[in-house]
Short mmCIF file of C-alpha atoms and ligand atoms in Angstrom, two decimals:
data_model
loop_
_atom_site.label_atom_id
_atom_site.label_comp_id
_atom_site.label_asym_id
_atom_site.label_seq_id
_atom_site.Cartn_x
_atom_site.Cartn_y
_atom_site.Cartn_z
CA MET M 11 229.20 -156.77 112.20
CA GLU M 12 228.75 -153.77 109.92
CA PRO M 13 225.62 -151.72 110.79
CA MET M 14 224.04 -152.49 107.40
CA ALA M 15 224.75 -156.21 107.69
CA ALA M 16 223.38 -156.23 111.24
CA PHE M 17 220.27 -154.42 110.11
CA ARG M 18 219.74 -156.79 107.22
CA SER M 19 220.05 -159.88 109.35
CA GLN M 20 218.15 -158.63 112.41
CA PHE M 21 215.11 -157.03 110.83
CA GLU M 22 211.98 -159.04 111.61
CA CYS M 23 208.97 -158.74 109.35
CA ARG M 24 205.37 -159.00 110.32
CA ASN M 25 202.97 -160.46 107.83
CA ASP M 26 200.96 -157.27 107.49
CA ASP M 27 203.90 -154.86 107.18
CA VAL M 28 203.76 -152.17 104.49
CA PHE M 29 207.08 -150.97 103.06
CA LEU M 30 207.39 -147.85 100.95
CA ALA M 31 210.46 -147.33 98.80
CA SER M 32 211.66 -144.52 96.58
CA PHE M 33 214.73 -142.77 95.26
CA PRO M 34 215.19 -139.39 97.03
CA LYS M 35 213.17 -136.47 95.61
CA THR M 36 210.70 -138.61 93.72
CA GLY M 37 207.68 -137.84 95.94
CA THR M 38 208.43 -139.81 99.11
CA THR M 39 206.67 -137.23 101.28
CA TRP M 40 203.51 -137.55 99.20
CA LEU M 41 203.59 -141.35 99.19
CA LYS M 42 203.97 -141.40 102.98
CA ALA M 43 201.04 -139.03 103.46
CA LEU M 44 198.85 -140.95 101.01
CA CYS M 45 199.51 -144.40 102.43
CA HIS M 46 199.11 -143.27 106.02
CA THR M 47 195.81 -141.60 105.15
CA ILE M 48 194.51 -144.60 103.19
CA LEU M 49 195.37 -147.06 105.95
CA HIS M 50 194.05 -144.97 108.83
CA ARG M 51 191.11 -143.20 107.21
CA HIS M 52 188.61 -145.01 109.41
CA ASP M 53 190.46 -144.53 112.69
CA GLN M 54 189.48 -142.00 115.33
CA GLU M 55 189.41 -138.40 114.08
CA GLU M 56 192.59 -137.48 115.95
CA GLU M 57 194.43 -140.37 114.34
CA GLU M 58 193.29 -139.36 110.88
CA ASP M 59 194.47 -135.86 111.39
CA ILE M 60 197.91 -136.72 112.65
CA LEU M 61 199.30 -134.99 109.55
CA THR M 62 198.29 -131.68 111.12
CA LYS M 63 200.53 -132.49 114.08
CA LYS M 64 203.48 -134.25 112.50
CA ASN M 65 205.45 -134.01 109.28
CA PRO M 66 204.92 -137.08 107.00
CA HIS M 67 208.53 -138.12 107.67
CA GLN M 68 207.77 -138.30 111.39
CA VAL M 69 204.55 -140.21 110.78
CA VAL M 70 206.16 -142.87 108.56
CA PRO M 71 209.58 -143.80 109.90
CA THR M 72 212.61 -145.01 108.00
CA LEU M 73 213.02 -148.75 108.00
CA ARG M 74 215.38 -149.40 110.94
CA VAL M 75 215.43 -152.15 113.51
CA GLN M 76 215.21 -150.11 116.71
CA HIS M 77 212.24 -147.87 115.93
CA LEU M 78 209.84 -150.52 114.84
CA LEU M 79 210.04 -153.41 117.23
CA LEU M 80 207.37 -152.17 119.59
CA SER M 81 204.82 -150.74 117.20
CA PRO M 82 201.46 -152.24 118.17
CA ARG M 83 199.61 -151.64 114.92
CA ARG M 84 200.09 -152.34 111.22
CA ARG M 85 203.54 -150.98 110.46
CA LEU M 86 204.10 -148.52 107.64
CA MET M 87 207.74 -147.72 106.99
CA HIS M 88 209.92 -146.30 104.27
CA THR M 89 213.34 -146.77 102.76
CA HIS M 90 215.55 -145.19 100.09
CA LEU M 91 217.62 -148.39 99.92
CA PRO M 92 217.93 -150.11 96.55
CA TYR M 93 215.97 -153.36 96.34
CA SER M 94 219.11 -155.51 96.54
CA TYR M 95 219.98 -153.92 99.91
CA LEU M 96 216.66 -154.68 101.60
CA PRO M 97 216.72 -157.15 104.49
CA GLU M 98 216.18 -160.71 103.30
CA GLU M 99 213.11 -160.89 105.52
CA VAL M 100 211.48 -158.27 103.30
CA THR M 101 212.37 -159.76 99.93
CA ARG M 102 211.94 -163.44 100.75
CA SER M 103 208.82 -164.62 98.97
CA PRO M 104 207.58 -167.61 101.01
CA ALA M 105 207.11 -165.51 104.15
CA ALA M 106 205.50 -162.72 102.15
CA ALA M 107 203.07 -165.19 100.65
CA ALA M 108 201.96 -166.12 104.15
CA GLY M 109 200.42 -162.74 104.82
CA CYS M 110 199.45 -159.49 103.19
CA ARG M 111 202.87 -157.86 103.41
CA LYS M 112 203.16 -155.14 100.77
CA LEU M 113 205.84 -153.03 99.14
CA VAL M 114 205.02 -149.83 97.24
CA TYR M 115 207.64 -148.12 95.06
CA LEU M 116 207.27 -144.59 93.69
CA ALA M 117 209.26 -143.57 90.60
CA ARG M 118 209.56 -140.14 88.97
CA ASN M 119 210.73 -138.62 85.71
CA PRO M 120 214.55 -138.50 85.90
CA LYS M 121 214.76 -134.87 84.73
CA ASP M 122 212.36 -133.64 87.44
CA THR M 123 214.21 -135.80 89.96
CA VAL M 124 217.55 -134.16 89.07
CA VAL M 125 216.10 -130.68 89.36
CA SER M 126 214.42 -131.46 92.67
CA MET M 127 217.66 -132.98 94.01
CA TRP M 128 219.69 -130.02 92.87
CA HIS M 129 217.39 -127.58 94.72
CA PHE M 130 217.38 -129.84 97.76
CA TYR M 131 221.17 -130.12 97.85
CA ASN M 132 221.59 -126.37 97.64
CA GLN M 133 219.05 -125.82 100.42
CA VAL M 134 220.68 -128.37 102.71
CA HIS M 135 224.18 -127.02 102.13
CA LYS M 136 223.19 -123.37 102.06
CA GLY M 137 225.91 -121.36 103.76
CA SER M 138 228.36 -124.27 104.12
CA ALA M 139 229.54 -125.39 100.68
CA GLY M 140 229.31 -123.20 97.57
CA PRO M 141 226.19 -123.78 95.51
CA LEU M 142 226.15 -126.85 93.27
CA SER M 143 225.66 -125.90 89.62
CA VAL M 144 222.88 -127.54 87.66
CA GLU M 145 225.53 -128.80 85.18
CA ARG M 146 227.34 -130.67 87.97
CA ALA M 147 224.07 -132.06 89.29
CA VAL M 148 223.21 -133.44 85.84
CA GLU M 149 226.72 -134.89 85.41
CA SER M 150 226.62 -136.77 88.71
CA PHE M 151 223.10 -137.98 88.04
CA CYS M 152 224.04 -139.35 84.62
CA SER M 153 227.22 -140.98 85.93
CA GLY M 154 225.30 -142.53 88.83
CA VAL M 155 227.69 -141.07 91.43
CA MET M 156 225.30 -139.73 94.03
CA PRO M 157 223.73 -140.66 97.35
CA TRP M 158 221.48 -143.71 96.96
CA GLY M 159 222.46 -143.90 93.27
CA PRO M 160 222.66 -145.00 90.61
CA PHE M 161 219.10 -143.85 89.91
CA TYR M 162 218.29 -146.26 87.08
CA GLU M 163 219.45 -149.38 88.92
CA HIS M 164 217.32 -148.24 91.86
CA VAL M 165 214.20 -147.88 89.71
CA LEU M 166 214.82 -151.09 87.79
CA GLY M 167 215.42 -153.19 90.92
CA TYR M 168 211.90 -152.46 92.12
CA TRP M 169 210.38 -152.51 88.63
CA GLU M 170 211.65 -156.06 87.98
CA GLU M 171 210.33 -157.21 91.34
CA SER M 172 206.91 -155.66 90.70
CA LYS M 173 206.67 -157.69 87.51
CA LYS M 174 207.60 -160.91 89.31
CA ARG M 175 205.37 -160.38 92.36
CA PRO M 176 202.55 -158.01 91.33
CA ASP M 177 200.43 -158.94 94.37
CA GLU M 178 203.21 -157.93 96.74
CA VAL M 179 205.06 -155.14 94.96
CA LEU M 180 203.29 -152.14 93.41
CA PHE M 181 205.19 -149.78 91.12
CA LEU M 182 203.71 -146.25 90.97
CA LYS M 183 204.75 -143.19 88.99
CA TYR M 184 204.65 -139.62 90.30
CA GLU M 185 203.41 -138.36 86.93
CA GLU M 186 200.47 -140.79 86.95
CA LEU M 187 199.59 -139.79 90.51
CA CYS M 188 199.49 -136.17 89.35
CA GLY M 189 197.67 -136.92 86.08
CA GLU M 190 194.98 -139.34 87.28
CA PRO M 191 195.04 -139.06 91.06
CA LYS M 192 191.71 -140.73 91.80
CA GLU M 193 192.44 -143.83 89.70
CA GLN M 194 195.91 -144.16 91.19
CA VAL M 195 194.70 -143.74 94.76
CA ARG M 196 192.02 -146.37 94.19
CA LYS M 197 194.68 -148.71 92.82
CA LEU M 198 196.95 -148.03 95.81
CA ALA M 199 194.16 -148.52 98.34
CA SER M 200 193.03 -151.76 96.74
CA PHE M 201 196.64 -153.02 96.69
CA LEU M 202 196.93 -152.24 100.41
CA GLY M 203 193.72 -154.15 101.09
CA ARG M 204 191.81 -150.97 101.96
CA SER M 205 189.65 -150.48 98.85
CA PHE M 206 187.10 -147.70 98.74
CA PRO M 207 183.51 -148.94 98.90
CA SER M 208 181.82 -148.97 95.51
CA THR M 209 178.67 -146.91 95.05
CA THR M 210 175.42 -148.72 94.35
CA ASP M 211 173.31 -145.81 93.08
CA GLY M 212 175.63 -145.05 90.15
CA SER M 213 175.87 -141.39 91.22
CA GLY M 214 179.65 -141.46 91.44
CA GLY M 215 179.34 -139.94 94.97
CA GLY M 216 180.18 -142.02 98.06
CA ASP M 217 183.54 -143.55 97.36
CA ASP M 218 184.50 -140.59 95.19
CA ASP M 219 184.10 -138.31 98.20
CA GLU M 220 186.28 -140.60 100.26
CA VAL M 221 188.96 -140.72 97.57
CA GLU M 222 188.89 -136.95 97.29
CA LYS M 223 189.25 -136.61 101.04
CA VAL M 224 192.35 -138.83 101.04
CA LEU M 225 193.82 -136.81 98.19
CA TRP M 226 193.05 -133.53 99.89
CA ARG M 227 194.55 -134.64 103.21
CA SER M 228 197.78 -135.63 101.42
CA SER M 229 197.84 -132.79 98.92
CA PHE M 230 200.85 -130.58 98.35
CA GLY M 231 198.77 -127.39 98.84
CA ARG M 232 197.39 -128.49 102.20
CA LEU M 233 200.59 -130.02 103.62
CA LYS M 234 202.74 -127.07 102.59
CA GLU M 235 200.44 -124.64 104.42
CA LEU M 236 200.09 -126.64 107.65
CA GLU M 237 201.83 -124.97 110.58
CA VAL M 238 203.56 -128.24 111.45
CA ASN M 239 205.36 -128.17 108.10
CA LYS M 240 206.46 -124.55 108.43
CA TYR M 241 208.52 -125.15 111.56
CA GLY M 242 210.63 -127.93 112.97
CA ALA M 243 212.99 -130.42 111.41
CA VAL M 244 213.41 -134.12 110.94
CA GLY M 245 216.70 -135.95 111.40
CA GLU M 246 217.93 -137.97 108.47
CA GLN M 247 221.40 -139.40 107.98
CA GLY M 248 222.69 -137.22 110.81
CA LEU M 249 221.23 -134.09 109.19
CA HIS M 250 218.42 -131.96 110.55
CA LEU M 251 216.25 -131.08 107.62
CA SER M 252 213.65 -128.39 107.97
CA HIS M 253 210.07 -129.55 107.31
CA THR M 254 209.66 -126.83 104.68
CA ILE M 255 212.42 -128.33 102.54
CA TYR M 256 210.16 -131.20 101.48
CA PHE M 257 207.60 -128.94 99.83
CA ARG M 258 209.01 -126.97 96.91
CA LYS M 259 206.77 -126.96 93.82
CA GLY M 260 205.20 -130.41 93.51
CA THR M 261 204.59 -130.30 89.75
CA VAL M 262 205.44 -132.29 86.63
CA GLY M 263 207.87 -130.83 84.07
CA ASP M 264 209.59 -128.19 86.21
CA TRP M 265 212.86 -129.38 84.64
CA LYS M 266 211.98 -127.23 81.60
CA ASN M 267 212.68 -124.16 83.73
CA TYR M 268 216.23 -125.22 84.62
CA LEU M 269 217.76 -127.66 82.14
CA THR M 270 219.19 -126.61 78.80
CA SER M 271 218.17 -128.66 75.76
CA ASP M 272 221.65 -130.28 75.78
CA MET M 273 221.27 -131.34 79.40
CA ALA M 274 217.78 -132.71 78.75
CA ARG M 275 219.01 -134.61 75.69
CA CYS M 276 221.89 -136.06 77.68
CA ILE M 277 219.56 -137.37 80.42
CA ASP M 278 217.08 -138.71 77.84
CA GLN M 279 219.89 -140.57 76.11
CA VAL M 280 221.05 -142.22 79.35
CA THR M 281 217.44 -143.02 80.24
CA GLN M 282 216.79 -144.67 76.89
CA ASN M 283 219.95 -146.76 77.15
CA LYS M 284 219.30 -147.84 80.71
CA LEU M 285 215.65 -148.71 80.14
CA LEU M 286 216.16 -150.51 76.86
CA GLY M 287 214.47 -153.92 76.93
CA THR M 288 213.12 -153.49 80.47
CA GLY M 289 209.49 -152.80 79.60
CA LEU M 290 209.85 -149.26 80.99
CA SER M 291 210.51 -146.34 78.70
CA LEU M 292 211.01 -142.59 78.77
CA ASP M 293 207.39 -142.18 77.69
CA ASP M 294 206.29 -143.78 80.95
CA PHE M 295 207.42 -140.63 82.73
CA LEU M 296 205.81 -137.96 80.59
P1 A3P Q 545 209.85 -130.62 93.62
O1 A3P Q 545 211.22 -130.33 94.17
O2 A3P Q 545 209.86 -130.92 92.15
O3 A3P Q 545 208.84 -129.59 93.98
P2 A3P Q 545 210.70 -136.33 98.34
O4 A3P Q 545 209.47 -136.30 99.17
O5 A3P Q 545 211.03 -137.71 97.84
O6 A3P Q 545 211.83 -135.66 99.00
O7 A3P Q 545 210.36 -135.56 96.99
C1 A3P Q 545 210.20 -134.17 97.04
C2 A3P Q 545 209.41 -133.74 95.83
O8 A3P Q 545 208.03 -134.09 96.00
C3 A3P Q 545 209.45 -132.23 95.70
O9 A3P Q 545 209.35 -131.99 94.29
C4 A3P Q 545 208.20 -131.83 96.46
O10 A3P Q 545 207.74 -130.53 96.16
C5 A3P Q 545 207.23 -132.91 96.02
N1 A3P Q 545 206.12 -133.10 96.96
C6 A3P Q 545 206.16 -133.07 98.31
N2 A3P Q 545 204.94 -133.28 98.82
C7 A3P Q 545 204.11 -133.46 97.77
C8 A3P Q 545 202.69 -133.71 97.66
N3 A3P Q 545 201.92 -133.82 98.72
N4 A3P Q 545 202.19 -133.83 96.42
C9 A3P Q 545 202.96 -133.72 95.31
N5 A3P Q 545 204.29 -133.48 95.36
C10 A3P Q 545 204.86 -133.35 96.58
#
């Protein structure tokens, strides 16, 4: 049996599993740090601070059969697979309805995704292949010929599912996480069944402090400066990727520094065509 087919048929879900999904370079590292922190914020201090000892990609493993079988606690795992490639166990609704199994998808503005991917590619292949030009990166993105692509089908697969099963599939946007972090983190925590306690004195303190702590623990500024993320590497797809490579700029709109107006227009055009009639639009990512 092909490895993918074997994986899809052998994966066994638990009712309280949490799956994270994203297209590469859309904020996976952030989502992993946030969800881990939300779920374990009341554990022992050393548990909470595991992000000071391990890179988020080591803390939240990729969805694979072997790694996960023995995990004794609520499992949090991630995949870049498109929705249609997920194991049936994950997408089958009756089993999901039996428990509090959850799937969180993070989407990002396509232009920032292209720019982030382009930087990432050139870092990974530094010294081996010649640098990839930004023109080529935009061309492959728009044509859908890229690892884990096409981008739009990836986003829409999860988007459609989140509309059908809103209690089980949450669709988040990187730009909204940046723009209104507290609201988004509250929404995420409540979706995961780990809501922040509401304050009774109306002071806005209490739960606000807890939300801020989660955001701080997962923040770009903090993670980038942690020693653990300055050294070491994680293995992915046979590659060893340095921890530093996951923390570049962490902002919205960096595409303006790299894409010409023609390139931006070209991506916007493809985005509009692909999202037409889906309920998602370009404006959702501004
Ligand atoms: P940029 O290249 O635009 O800076 P992924 O984790 O899916 O590989 O995505 C990487 C992108 O997320 C990079 O974007 C990276 O800087 C950004 N990122 C990583 N950690 C982040 C965090 N804690 N908060 C916000 N953005 C983060």
